[in-house]
Each structure stands twice: as C-alpha cells, then as structure tokens.
Amino acid sequence: MTAGERERIAFIDPLAAEPETASSILAGTGVLLVALDADGRIVHFNNACEKATGYSRAEIIGEPLWNRLLVPEQVDGVKRVFSDLVDAPGPKEHENYWVAKNDRRICIHWFNTSVREAGGRVRWVIGAGLDITEKKKAQLELEEHAARLRAIVETAVEGIITIDEDGTIESVNPAAERLFGYSAGSLLGQNITMLMPPPHNEKHDRYMERYMRTGEARIIGIGREVTGLRKDGTVFPMELAISDVVLPDRRLFTGIVRDISERRTAEKRERQRLAEHAHAARLAALGEMASGIAHELNQPLTAIVSFADACRNLLEKPDVPKRVTLDALNQISEQGVRAGNIIRRLRNFVKTGSLDREIINLNAVISDVMAMVSHEIHMNEVDIELKLGDYLPGVWADKLQIEQVVLNIVRNAIEAMETSSVRRLVLKTSKRDDQVLVYVSDSGCGFSGESDQLFQAFYTTKEKGTGLGLSISHTIIEAHGGELTATADDSGATFSFSLPIVEAFY
Ligand code: ADP
C-alpha cells in the first residue's frame, strides 16, 4: 500500500467515529468500510462495499462475514485476523479476496481495528479497505514475468552475467558458473575482470570509464569475440554480447557469453583440410613446374651438345686459334652452370607425404642445422646467439622435415641480412603449455605487408628464389599439428613455429 493510500484511510479514528459517521466521511473516496460485531456478523456495509460486491446492505447485514464474502481457502486466515483484533485493538493490515455476487474476485487491502466499550468488551471490528485487484493483477503478472525470465536465465546455455557500473558482479546464471568454473558465491561481489585474461583485465576499468563518460561503445550493443579466463587458468575464446540497462537510479550491464572453443577447433581442422588441399594443388603446380624446368633444361643441354660438337670440329683444324676453342669450352661451362641452377631449384622441393616420426629434441635439431650452415654463417660474418631452453621436452616429428624447415628459415635469415650492417641471428627454444616453440630472429631487411603471402607457394622477392621454401615449411609444420608464423619490425624478422609436446614426456 502506498503512503497516499494509507493516508486516505488512516485518518479514521474508530474510537471516535461510529461506522456511519466514518462512512459519510469516506463517501466518494472508494474506501470500503465494513464493521463486524464481536461474533463476526456484519453490522455495517457501506456504499463502496455494495458497489464492489453487488450485494445490497439488506442481503448482507447480520450475516457472519465468512458466510458469503470470503474465498473458502482464506476463511481460516480471516478468522484468525478477526480473533486477534478481538484480543487486541490493532491496527492490523491484511490482504484478502472477497467474492462478488457475480463470482468476480476482488482483492482488498484492509486496515483493521477494533472499537471497545467502556468495559473493554469489543463493540466492533472495523475494516477500511481499498480494492487493489488491478494492482494485484499487475503485480502477479510482473512476478510471473520475472519467474519466466528467471527460468530462461537459469536454463540458458549461454552464460549470463550482470555487473554494475563499477564492474562488480551482481548475478550469474548456472551456465556462467559452469563456463568459468566458479560457483556463483565466489563470483558475486567480485570485479568482472577476474574472468578476463591479461591484458584485457587491466584495460577494462579504463574502457568502462570511457564508455560512461563518452558513450562510445566498443563491445556494448555490438558483440564481439573476446577471450575468457577460467578458474583453472585456461584462456578460451568466447562470443560476448553486452547490453546496457539504464534503471531510474543506476545502470547495469548484462553480458551474454558463449564458449566458442569447439567452433574454433573445427575451424582449425577446416583450415588444416584446406592446407592439405592447397598442398595437393601445390603438387599439381609442381608437376607443371617440373615440365617447365625440363623444357628449360633442354636449352642449356642442347647448347652444351652443340658447343661440344663445335669443339671437336675445332680441334680437328690445327690452324684455328686456341682462343676460339677456349671460348666454346667457356660456353659449355656457362651452360653447365645454368643447368645446375635450374636443378638447384628442384632441390628445394620436398615431399610431404607420410611422416617418418620419432621423438626428437629441437635443441639437437638446431645444433645439427647450425653445423650444416656453418660455412655460410662464417662467410657472411653472422653473429649467432643460441638461447636454447633447458630440459626441453621431446616432440613427435619427422626429423628430416623439421631440419628442412629450420634450415630453410635460417638460410632465408642469412640471405635477408646480406646487405645489413649488423648481422645477428638469434635462435631460441622454449616450452609453453603443451608446445615447444622455436624462434629465429634476424637483423635483416624484414618484410612489409601480411606475413601470409610469404607462405604462399611461388611468392619470392629474390632473383633466384623459388618461393617454395616457406610454403613447404608451413605445410610441414601444420602436418605436425603446429603453427608457423612470421613477424617483422624495423630491426628485422622473426620466424617462429610450435610443435606439440609428446605427452608421455612432460
Ligand atoms: P625464396 O627464399 O626461395 O624466395 P621462401 O618461401 O623461402 O622462398 O621465402 C619467400 C619470401 O619470403 C622470400 O622471397 C622473402 O621475400 C621472404 N622472406 C623469407 N624469409 C625472410 C626473412 N628472414 N626476412 C625477410 N623476408 C623473408
């Protein structure tokens, strides 16, 4: 009951007012006024009561209240209120239903009191009431709506979290508990940043502050992919949609969170499948290229044969100067080098068919490769720094192929530093989670644009390049379940790859 409603009926001082007087005071206010004698029989029933119930005074006066007007299941409750008022004067507020003549139920909020005779005997129990049927209906509807909403939130597959303006968690649903691995109890009252991995957790306060100040939204009302942090420390990709709820006195933010780890894994599988297709396509391209190379080889070989024939003829003619024969021999030699170069291009092709795997240590692979390129390193005056991780776990891989990858990356790095004044090559290995990582950083020319293009077959910026080394390396690393990436900055480029650790060994 509102303060206004209370005021409307609280002014009746039943001790001073007879029910009739009170009735005439209340006429027109809509307040229901009923008076019962000490036995609960109706002695007064005002116009508002007649209007609300459809019963006339003549029909009702003299009847116990509980005969006709009450809902059967509430009779006992009302009798209890009545006997309490007989025992003590009240006032007592009470809410119950009356049944009108046409069976309509009316919800009434009563303000009850008892009037006593000089000797203390109860004379009347008086109830002043307001018809709150509509209000009650709206309230019930609201409660039902809230219950329905609660059921949806409780059973939703998505995690639903509500926070206040300071980022304090106000509510979480069971899906959010499951998703992040915390119980609701340990989340409520905490800051939402506990569910975010660095660096987002540190940026969150600033983001909220800016949003509140400028209304500029980056996630709110937009939805995007972010990362979440579980209780066990794992970081997972999730889709987050946030809505801003503006209440009269404050603001709330509701976040709906969906774990998309599985989707990401499926996408990765799909990427791998595409990579395999791409590999098949590369093989087809190689076939074409091989026939092109055969064609190219044909020219120097034909030239060699004809220069050799010419030499034979020249040797048979004693008066031909030596210089002419030497020229022809030089031509043979040049054409031989040309053919050699063409064949060298073929050498870069690797076959990524079935893998011949064994447990290998990447530190050992790096040492072997460094021995292979020691001559080039020496010739190019490259400074080497090895930062090989201690106790590096083994990986399950094809040694030759991984050697090929490291060799390729290292050779590329040496080539990239050809014109650099500082030539420094850093090779680093480390373990992270369930992977071993290899980094090769150089102080070379670097590259601009997307690193993806470097991994495309036949992409090369070198005059004599094939553009196949990195694309094949990429395929090899992916076939091993790892990832090859490249980054570049002002000081050079870094190529890194990961390989999964052999489980029994870590
Ligand atoms: P190739 O070396 O035969 O051209 P790759 O597949 O090995 O073919 O490399 C493709 C291209 O990637 C190179 O031509 C070069 O432009 C770029 N690249 C590779 N390694 C580096 C590096 N360390 N620094 C800068 N660019 C590089």
Coordinates of N, CA and C in Angstrom, one line a residue, residues 290-484:
A290 N 57.7 -28.8 -63.0 CA 58.8 -29.8 -63.4 C 58.9 -29.9 -64.9
S291 N 57.7 -29.9 -65.6 CA 57.7 -30.0 -67.1 C 58.3 -28.7 -67.6
G292 N 58.0 -27.6 -66.9 CA 58.6 -26.3 -67.4 C 60.1 -26.3 -67.3
I293 N 60.6 -26.9 -66.1 CA 62.0 -27.0 -65.9 C 62.7 -27.9 -66.9
A294 N 62.0 -29.0 -67.2 CA 62.5 -29.9 -68.2 C 62.8 -29.2 -69.5
H295 N 61.8 -28.4 -69.8 CA 61.9 -27.6 -71.0 C 63.1 -26.6 -71.0
E296 N 63.2 -26.0 -69.8 CA 64.3 -25.0 -69.6 C 65.6 -25.7 -69.7
L297 N 65.7 -26.9 -69.1 CA 67.0 -27.7 -69.1 C 67.4 -28.1 -70.5
N298 N 66.4 -28.3 -71.3 CA 66.6 -28.7 -72.6 C 67.5 -27.8 -73.4
Q299 N 67.3 -26.5 -73.1 CA 68.1 -25.4 -73.8 C 69.6 -25.5 -73.5
P300 N 70.0 -25.4 -72.2 CA 71.4 -25.5 -72.0 C 72.0 -26.8 -72.4
L301 N 71.2 -27.9 -72.3 CA 71.8 -29.2 -72.7 C 72.0 -29.2 -74.2
T302 N 71.1 -28.7 -74.9 CA 71.2 -28.7 -76.4 C 72.5 -27.8 -76.7
A303 N 72.6 -26.7 -76.0 CA 73.7 -25.8 -76.3 C 75.0 -26.5 -76.0
I304 N 75.0 -27.2 -74.8 CA 76.3 -27.9 -74.5 C 76.7 -28.9 -75.6
V305 N 75.7 -29.7 -76.0 CA 76.0 -30.7 -77.1 C 76.5 -30.0 -78.3
S306 N 75.9 -28.9 -78.7 CA 76.4 -28.3 -80.0 C 77.7 -27.6 -79.8
F307 N 78.0 -27.0 -78.6 CA 79.3 -26.4 -78.4 C 80.4 -27.5 -78.3
A308 N 80.0 -28.7 -77.7 CA 81.0 -29.8 -77.6 C 81.3 -30.3 -79.0
D309 N 80.2 -30.4 -79.9 CA 80.5 -30.8 -81.3 C 81.4 -29.8 -82.0
A310 N 81.1 -28.5 -81.7 CA 82.0 -27.4 -82.3 C 83.4 -27.6 -81.9
C311 N 83.6 -27.9 -80.6 CA 85.0 -28.0 -80.1 C 85.7 -29.2 -80.8
R312 N 84.9 -30.3 -81.0 CA 85.5 -31.5 -81.7 C 86.0 -31.0 -83.1
N313 N 85.1 -30.3 -83.8 CA 85.5 -29.8 -85.1 C 86.7 -28.9 -85.1
L314 N 86.7 -28.0 -84.1 CA 87.8 -27.0 -84.0 C 89.1 -27.7 -83.7
L315 N 89.1 -28.8 -82.8 CA 90.3 -29.5 -82.5 C 90.9 -30.2 -83.7
E316 N 90.0 -30.5 -84.7 CA 90.5 -31.2 -85.9 C 91.2 -30.3 -86.9
K317 N 90.9 -28.9 -86.7 CA 91.5 -27.9 -87.6 C 92.7 -27.3 -86.8
P318 N 93.9 -27.7 -87.2 CA 95.1 -27.2 -86.4 C 95.3 -25.7 -86.5
D319 N 94.8 -25.0 -87.6 CA 95.1 -23.6 -87.7 C 94.1 -22.7 -86.9
V320 N 93.2 -23.3 -86.3 CA 92.2 -22.4 -85.5 C 92.9 -22.0 -84.2
P321 N 92.8 -20.6 -83.9 CA 93.5 -20.2 -82.7 C 92.9 -20.9 -81.5
K322 N 93.7 -21.1 -80.4 CA 93.3 -21.7 -79.2 C 92.1 -21.0 -78.6
R323 N 92.1 -19.6 -78.7 CA 91.2 -18.7 -78.1 C 89.7 -19.1 -78.5
V324 N 89.6 -19.5 -79.8 CA 88.2 -19.8 -80.3 C 87.7 -21.1 -79.6
T325 N 88.6 -22.1 -79.5 CA 88.2 -23.3 -78.8 C 87.9 -23.0 -77.3
L326 N 88.8 -22.2 -76.7 CA 88.5 -21.8 -75.3 C 87.2 -21.2 -75.1
D327 N 86.8 -20.3 -76.0 CA 85.5 -19.6 -75.9 C 84.4 -20.6 -75.9
A328 N 84.5 -21.6 -76.9 CA 83.5 -22.7 -77.0 C 83.4 -23.5 -75.7
L329 N 84.6 -23.8 -75.1 CA 84.6 -24.5 -73.8 C 84.0 -23.7 -72.7
N330 N 84.3 -22.4 -72.7 CA 83.7 -21.5 -71.7 C 82.2 -21.5 -71.8
Q331 N 81.7 -21.5 -73.0 CA 80.2 -21.6 -73.3 C 79.7 -22.9 -72.7
I332 N 80.4 -24.0 -72.9 CA 79.9 -25.3 -72.3 C 79.8 -25.1 -70.8
S333 N 80.9 -24.5 -70.2 CA 80.9 -24.4 -68.8 C 79.7 -23.5 -68.3
E334 N 79.5 -22.4 -68.9 CA 78.4 -21.5 -68.5 C 77.1 -22.2 -68.6
Q335 N 76.9 -22.9 -69.7 CA 75.6 -23.6 -69.9 C 75.4 -24.7 -68.8
G336 N 76.5 -25.3 -68.5 CA 76.5 -26.3 -67.4 C 76.1 -25.7 -66.1
V337 N 76.6 -24.5 -65.8 CA 76.2 -23.8 -64.5 C 74.7 -23.4 -64.6
R338 N 74.3 -23.0 -65.8 CA 72.9 -22.6 -65.9 C 72.0 -23.9 -65.6
A339 N 72.4 -25.0 -66.2 CA 71.6 -26.2 -66.0 C 71.6 -26.6 -64.5
G340 N 72.8 -26.4 -63.9 CA 72.9 -26.7 -62.4 C 72.0 -25.8 -61.6
N341 N 71.9 -24.5 -62.0 CA 71.0 -23.6 -61.2 C 69.5 -24.1 -61.3
I342 N 69.2 -24.5 -62.5 CA 67.8 -25.0 -62.7 C 67.6 -26.2 -61.8
I343 N 68.5 -27.1 -61.8 CA 68.4 -28.3 -61.0 C 68.3 -27.9 -59.5
R344 N 69.1 -26.9 -59.1 CA 69.1 -26.5 -57.7 C 67.7 -26.1 -57.2
R345 N 67.0 -25.4 -58.2 CA 65.6 -25.0 -57.8 C 64.8 -26.2 -57.5
L346 N 65.1 -27.3 -58.2 CA 64.3 -28.5 -57.9 C 64.6 -29.1 -56.5
R347 N 65.8 -28.8 -56.1 CA 66.3 -29.4 -54.8 C 65.4 -28.9 -53.6
N348 N 64.8 -27.7 -53.8 CA 64.0 -27.1 -52.7 C 62.7 -27.8 -52.5
F349 N 62.3 -28.6 -53.5 CA 61.0 -29.3 -53.3 C 61.1 -30.4 -52.3
V350 N 60.1 -30.4 -51.4 CA 60.1 -31.6 -50.5 C 58.8 -32.3 -50.7
K351 N 58.9 -33.5 -50.4 CA 57.7 -34.3 -50.5 C 57.1 -34.4 -49.1
T352 N 55.8 -33.9 -48.9 CA 55.2 -34.0 -47.6 C 54.2 -35.1 -47.7
G353 N 54.6 -36.3 -47.8 CA 53.7 -37.5 -47.9 C 53.6 -38.0 -46.4
S354 N 53.8 -39.2 -46.2 CA 53.7 -39.8 -44.8 C 54.9 -39.3 -44.0
L355 N 54.7 -39.1 -42.7 CA 55.7 -38.6 -41.9 C 56.5 -39.7 -41.3
D356 N 57.8 -39.6 -41.2 CA 58.6 -40.7 -40.6 C 58.9 -40.2 -39.2
R357 N 58.0 -40.4 -38.3 CA 58.2 -39.7 -37.0 C 59.0 -40.4 -36.0
E358 N 59.6 -39.7 -35.1 CA 60.3 -40.2 -34.0 C 60.3 -39.1 -32.9
I359 N 60.7 -39.5 -31.7 CA 60.8 -38.4 -30.7 C 62.1 -37.7 -30.9
I360 N 62.0 -36.4 -31.2 CA 63.2 -35.6 -31.4 C 63.3 -34.4 -30.5
N361 N 64.5 -34.0 -30.3 CA 64.7 -32.8 -29.4 C 65.1 -31.7 -30.3
L362 N 64.3 -30.6 -30.2 CA 64.5 -29.5 -31.1 C 65.8 -28.8 -30.9
N363 N 66.4 -28.8 -29.7 CA 67.7 -28.2 -29.5 C 68.7 -28.9 -30.3
A364 N 68.6 -30.3 -30.4 CA 69.5 -31.1 -31.1 C 69.4 -30.8 -32.6
V365 N 68.1 -30.6 -33.1 CA 67.9 -30.3 -34.5 C 68.6 -29.0 -34.8
I366 N 68.4 -28.0 -33.9 CA 69.0 -26.7 -34.2 C 70.6 -26.8 -34.3
S367 N 71.1 -27.6 -33.4 CA 72.6 -27.7 -33.4 C 73.0 -28.4 -34.7
D368 N 72.3 -29.4 -35.2 CA 72.7 -30.0 -36.4 C 72.6 -29.1 -37.6
V369 N 71.5 -28.3 -37.6 CA 71.3 -27.3 -38.7 C 72.4 -26.3 -38.7
M370 N 72.8 -25.8 -37.5 CA 73.9 -24.8 -37.4 C 75.2 -25.4 -38.0
A371 N 75.4 -26.7 -37.7 CA 76.6 -27.3 -38.3 C 76.5 -27.3 -39.8
M372 N 75.3 -27.5 -40.3 CA 75.2 -27.6 -41.8 C 75.4 -26.2 -42.4
V373 N 75.1 -25.1 -41.7 CA 75.2 -23.8 -42.3 C 76.4 -23.1 -41.8
S374 N 77.3 -23.8 -41.1 CA 78.4 -23.1 -40.5 C 79.3 -22.3 -41.5
H375 N 79.4 -22.9 -42.7 CA 80.2 -22.2 -43.8 C 79.6 -20.9 -44.2
E376 N 78.2 -21.0 -44.4 CA 77.5 -19.7 -44.9 C 77.6 -18.7 -43.8
I377 N 77.5 -19.1 -42.5 CA 77.5 -18.2 -41.4 C 78.8 -17.5 -41.3
H378 N 79.9 -18.3 -41.5 CA 81.2 -17.8 -41.5 C 81.4 -16.8 -42.6
M379 N 81.1 -17.2 -43.8 CA 81.3 -16.4 -45.0 C 80.5 -15.0 -44.9
N380 N 79.3 -15.1 -44.3 CA 78.5 -13.9 -44.2 C 78.8 -13.1 -42.9
E381 N 79.7 -13.6 -42.2 CA 80.0 -12.9 -40.9 C 78.8 -12.6 -40.0
V382 N 78.1 -13.7 -39.8 CA 76.8 -13.6 -39.0 C 77.1 -13.9 -37.5
D383 N 76.7 -13.1 -36.6 CA 76.8 -13.4 -35.2 C 75.6 -14.3 -34.8
I384 N 76.0 -15.4 -34.1 CA 74.9 -16.3 -33.7 C 74.7 -16.2 -32.2
E385 N 73.4 -16.2 -31.8 CA 73.1 -16.3 -30.4 C 72.1 -17.4 -30.2
L386 N 72.5 -18.4 -29.4 CA 71.6 -19.5 -29.2 C 71.1 -19.4 -27.8
K387 N 69.7 -19.4 -27.7 CA 69.1 -19.3 -26.3 C 68.2 -20.6 -26.2
L388 N 68.9 -21.7 -26.1 CA 68.1 -23.0 -26.1 C 67.6 -23.3 -24.7
G389 N 66.3 -23.6 -24.6 CA 65.7 -23.8 -23.3 C 66.2 -25.1 -22.7
D390 N 66.4 -25.0 -21.4 CA 66.8 -26.2 -20.6 C 65.7 -27.3 -20.5
Y391 N 66.1 -28.5 -20.5 CA 65.1 -29.6 -20.3 C 63.9 -29.5 -21.2
L392 N 64.2 -29.2 -22.5 CA 63.2 -29.1 -23.5 C 62.5 -30.4 -23.7
P393 N 61.2 -30.5 -23.6 CA 60.5 -31.8 -23.9 C 60.7 -32.3 -25.3
G394 N 60.5 -33.5 -25.6 CA 60.6 -34.1 -26.9 C 59.4 -33.8 -27.7
V395 N 59.5 -33.8 -29.0 CA 58.3 -33.7 -29.9 C 58.3 -34.9 -30.8
W396 N 57.2 -35.2 -31.3 CA 56.9 -36.4 -32.2 C 56.9 -36.0 -33.6
A397 N 58.1 -36.1 -34.3 CA 58.2 -35.4 -35.6 C 59.1 -36.1 -36.5
D398 N 59.0 -35.8 -37.8 CA 59.9 -36.3 -38.8 C 61.2 -35.4 -38.8
K399 N 62.3 -36.0 -38.3 CA 63.5 -35.2 -38.1 C 64.0 -34.5 -39.4
L400 N 64.0 -35.2 -40.5 CA 64.5 -34.6 -41.7 C 63.7 -33.4 -42.1
Q401 N 62.3 -33.6 -42.0 CA 61.5 -32.5 -42.4 C 61.6 -31.3 -41.5
I402 N 61.7 -31.5 -40.2 CA 61.9 -30.4 -39.3 C 63.3 -29.7 -39.5
E403 N 64.3 -30.5 -39.8 CA 65.6 -30.0 -40.1 C 65.5 -29.1 -41.4
Q404 N 64.7 -29.6 -42.3 CA 64.5 -28.8 -43.6 C 63.9 -27.4 -43.3
V405 N 62.9 -27.5 -42.3 CA 62.2 -26.2 -42.0 C 63.2 -25.2 -41.4
V406 N 63.9 -25.7 -40.4 CA 64.9 -24.8 -39.7 C 65.9 -24.3 -40.7
L407 N 66.4 -25.3 -41.5 CA 67.4 -24.9 -42.5 C 66.9 -23.8 -43.4
N408 N 65.7 -24.0 -43.8 CA 65.1 -23.0 -44.7 C 65.0 -21.6 -44.1
I409 N 64.5 -21.6 -42.8 CA 64.3 -20.4 -42.1 C 65.7 -19.7 -41.9
V410 N 66.6 -20.5 -41.5 CA 68.0 -19.9 -41.2 C 68.6 -19.4 -42.5
R411 N 68.5 -20.2 -43.6 CA 69.1 -19.7 -44.9 C 68.4 -18.4 -45.3
N412 N 67.1 -18.3 -45.2 CA 66.3 -17.1 -45.5 C 66.9 -15.9 -44.7
A413 N 67.1 -16.2 -43.4 CA 67.5 -15.2 -42.5 C 68.9 -14.7 -42.9
I414 N 69.8 -15.6 -43.3 CA 71.1 -15.2 -43.7 C 71.0 -14.3 -44.9
E415 N 70.2 -14.8 -45.9 CA 70.0 -14.0 -47.1 C 69.4 -12.6 -46.8
A416 N 68.5 -12.6 -45.9 CA 67.8 -11.3 -45.6 C 68.8 -10.3 -45.0
M417 N 69.9 -10.8 -44.4 CA 70.9 -9.9 -43.7 C 72.1 -9.6 -44.6
E418 N 72.0 -10.0 -45.9 CA 73.1 -9.8 -46.8 C 73.6 -8.4 -46.8
T419 N 72.7 -7.4 -46.9 CA 73.1 -6.0 -47.0 C 73.0 -5.3 -45.7
S420 N 72.8 -6.0 -44.6 CA 72.7 -5.3 -43.3 C 74.1 -5.1 -42.8
S421 N 74.2 -4.0 -42.0 CA 75.5 -3.7 -41.4 C 75.6 -4.6 -40.2
V422 N 74.5 -4.8 -39.4 CA 74.6 -5.7 -38.3 C 74.0 -7.0 -38.7
R423 N 74.7 -8.1 -38.6 CA 74.2 -9.4 -39.0 C 74.1 -10.3 -37.7
R424 N 72.9 -10.4 -37.2 CA 72.8 -11.1 -35.9 C 71.6 -12.1 -36.0
L425 N 71.9 -13.3 -35.7 CA 70.9 -14.3 -35.8 C 70.7 -14.9 -34.4
V426 N 69.4 -14.9 -33.9 CA 69.1 -15.4 -32.6 C 68.2 -16.6 -32.7
L427 N 68.6 -17.7 -32.2 CA 67.8 -18.9 -32.2 C 67.4 -19.2 -30.8
K428 N 66.1 -19.4 -30.6 CA 65.6 -19.6 -29.2 C 64.6 -20.7 -29.1
T429 N 64.7 -21.5 -28.1 CA 63.6 -22.6 -27.9 C 63.1 -22.4 -26.5
S430 N 61.8 -22.8 -26.4 CA 61.2 -22.7 -25.1 C 60.0 -23.6 -25.1
K431 N 59.5 -23.9 -23.9 CA 58.3 -24.7 -23.7 C 57.2 -23.8 -23.3
R432 N 56.0 -23.8 -23.9 CA 54.8 -23.1 -23.4 C 53.6 -24.0 -23.5
D433 N 53.0 -24.2 -22.3 CA 51.8 -25.1 -22.2 C 52.2 -26.4 -22.7
D434 N 51.5 -26.9 -23.8 CA 51.9 -28.3 -24.2 C 52.6 -28.2 -25.6
Q435 N 53.4 -27.1 -25.7 CA 54.1 -27.0 -27.0 C 55.5 -26.6 -26.8
V436 N 56.4 -26.9 -27.8 CA 57.7 -26.4 -27.8 C 57.8 -25.3 -28.9
L437 N 58.4 -24.2 -28.6 CA 58.4 -23.1 -29.6 C 59.8 -22.9 -30.0
V438 N 60.0 -22.6 -31.3 CA 61.3 -22.2 -31.8 C 61.2 -20.9 -32.5
Y439 N 62.1 -20.0 -32.1 CA 62.1 -18.6 -32.7 C 63.4 -18.4 -33.4
V440 N 63.4 -17.9 -34.6 CA 64.6 -17.5 -35.3 C 64.4 -16.0 -35.7
S441 N 65.2 -15.2 -35.1 CA 65.2 -13.7 -35.3 C 66.4 -13.3 -36.0
D442 N 66.2 -12.4 -37.1 CA 67.4 -11.9 -37.7 C 67.3 -10.3 -37.7
S443 N 68.5 -9.7 -38.1 CA 68.5 -8.3 -38.2 C 68.6 -7.9 -39.6
G444 N 67.8 -8.6 -40.4 CA 67.8 -8.4 -41.9 C 66.8 -7.3 -42.3
C445 N 66.4 -7.4 -43.6 CA 65.6 -6.4 -44.3 C 64.1 -6.4 -43.8
G446 N 63.7 -7.5 -43.1 CA 62.3 -7.6 -42.7 C 61.4 -7.7 -43.9
F447 N 60.1 -7.6 -43.7 CA 59.2 -7.5 -44.8 C 58.1 -6.7 -44.5
S448 N 57.4 -6.2 -45.5 CA 56.2 -5.3 -45.2 C 55.0 -6.1 -45.7
G449 N 53.9 -5.7 -45.1 CA 52.6 -6.3 -45.6 C 52.3 -7.6 -44.8
E450 N 51.3 -8.3 -45.2 CA 50.9 -9.5 -44.5 C 51.9 -10.6 -44.5
S451 N 52.1 -11.3 -43.4 CA 53.0 -12.4 -43.4 C 52.5 -13.6 -44.2
D452 N 51.2 -13.7 -44.3 CA 50.5 -14.8 -45.0 C 51.1 -15.0 -46.4
Q453 N 51.4 -13.9 -47.1 CA 51.8 -14.0 -48.5 C 53.2 -14.7 -48.6
L454 N 54.0 -14.6 -47.5 CA 55.3 -15.2 -47.5 C 55.1 -16.8 -47.6
F455 N 54.0 -17.2 -47.1 CA 53.8 -18.7 -47.0 C 53.1 -19.2 -48.3
Q456 N 52.8 -18.3 -49.2 CA 52.2 -18.8 -50.4 C 53.2 -19.3 -51.4
A457 N 52.8 -20.4 -52.1 CA 53.8 -21.0 -53.0 C 54.2 -20.0 -54.1
F458 N 55.4 -20.0 -54.4 CA 55.9 -19.2 -55.5 C 56.0 -17.7 -55.2
Y459 N 55.8 -17.4 -54.0 CA 56.0 -16.0 -53.6 C 57.5 -15.8 -53.3
T460 N 58.1 -14.9 -54.0 CA 59.5 -14.7 -53.7 C 59.9 -13.3 -54.1
T461 N 60.9 -12.7 -53.4 CA 61.3 -11.4 -53.7 C 62.8 -11.5 -54.2
K462 N 63.2 -12.7 -54.4 CA 64.7 -12.9 -54.7 C 64.8 -13.3 -56.2
E463 N 65.8 -12.8 -56.8 CA 66.0 -13.0 -58.2 C 66.1 -14.5 -58.5
K464 N 66.8 -15.2 -57.7 CA 66.9 -16.7 -57.9 C 66.0 -17.5 -57.0
G465 N 65.0 -16.9 -56.4 CA 64.2 -17.6 -55.4 C 63.2 -18.5 -56.1
T466 N 62.7 -19.5 -55.3 CA 61.7 -20.3 -55.9 C 60.3 -20.0 -55.2
G467 N 60.4 -19.3 -54.1 CA 59.1 -19.0 -53.4 C 58.5 -20.3 -52.9
L468 N 59.2 -21.3 -52.7 CA 58.6 -22.6 -52.2 C 59.1 -23.0 -50.8
G469 N 60.2 -22.4 -50.4 CA 60.7 -22.9 -49.1 C 59.7 -22.7 -47.9
L470 N 59.2 -21.5 -47.8 CA 58.4 -21.2 -46.6 C 57.0 -21.9 -46.8
S471 N 56.5 -22.0 -48.0 CA 55.2 -22.6 -48.2 C 55.3 -24.1 -47.8
I472 N 56.4 -24.7 -48.2 CA 56.6 -26.1 -47.8 C 56.8 -26.2 -46.3
S473 N 57.6 -25.3 -45.7 CA 57.8 -25.3 -44.3 C 56.5 -25.2 -43.6
H474 N 55.7 -24.3 -44.0 CA 54.3 -24.1 -43.4 C 53.5 -25.4 -43.5
T475 N 53.5 -26.1 -44.6 CA 52.8 -27.3 -44.7 C 53.4 -28.4 -43.8
I476 N 54.7 -28.4 -43.7 CA 55.3 -29.4 -42.8 C 54.9 -29.2 -41.4
I477 N 55.0 -28.0 -40.9 CA 54.7 -27.7 -39.5 C 53.2 -27.9 -39.2
E478 N 52.3 -27.6 -40.2 CA 50.9 -27.8 -40.0 C 50.6 -29.3 -39.9
A479 N 51.3 -30.1 -40.8 CA 51.1 -31.5 -40.8 C 51.5 -32.1 -39.5
H480 N 52.4 -31.4 -38.7 CA 52.8 -31.9 -37.4 C 51.9 -31.4 -36.3
G481 N 50.9 -30.7 -36.7 CA 50.0 -30.1 -35.6 C 50.5 -28.9 -35.0
G482 N 51.4 -28.2 -35.6 CA 52.0 -26.9 -35.1 C 51.6 -25.8 -35.9
E483 N 52.2 -24.6 -35.7 CA 51.9 -23.4 -36.4 C 53.2 -22.7 -36.7
L484 N 53.3 -22.2 -38.0 CA 54.5 -21.4 -38.4 C 54.0 -19.9 -38.6

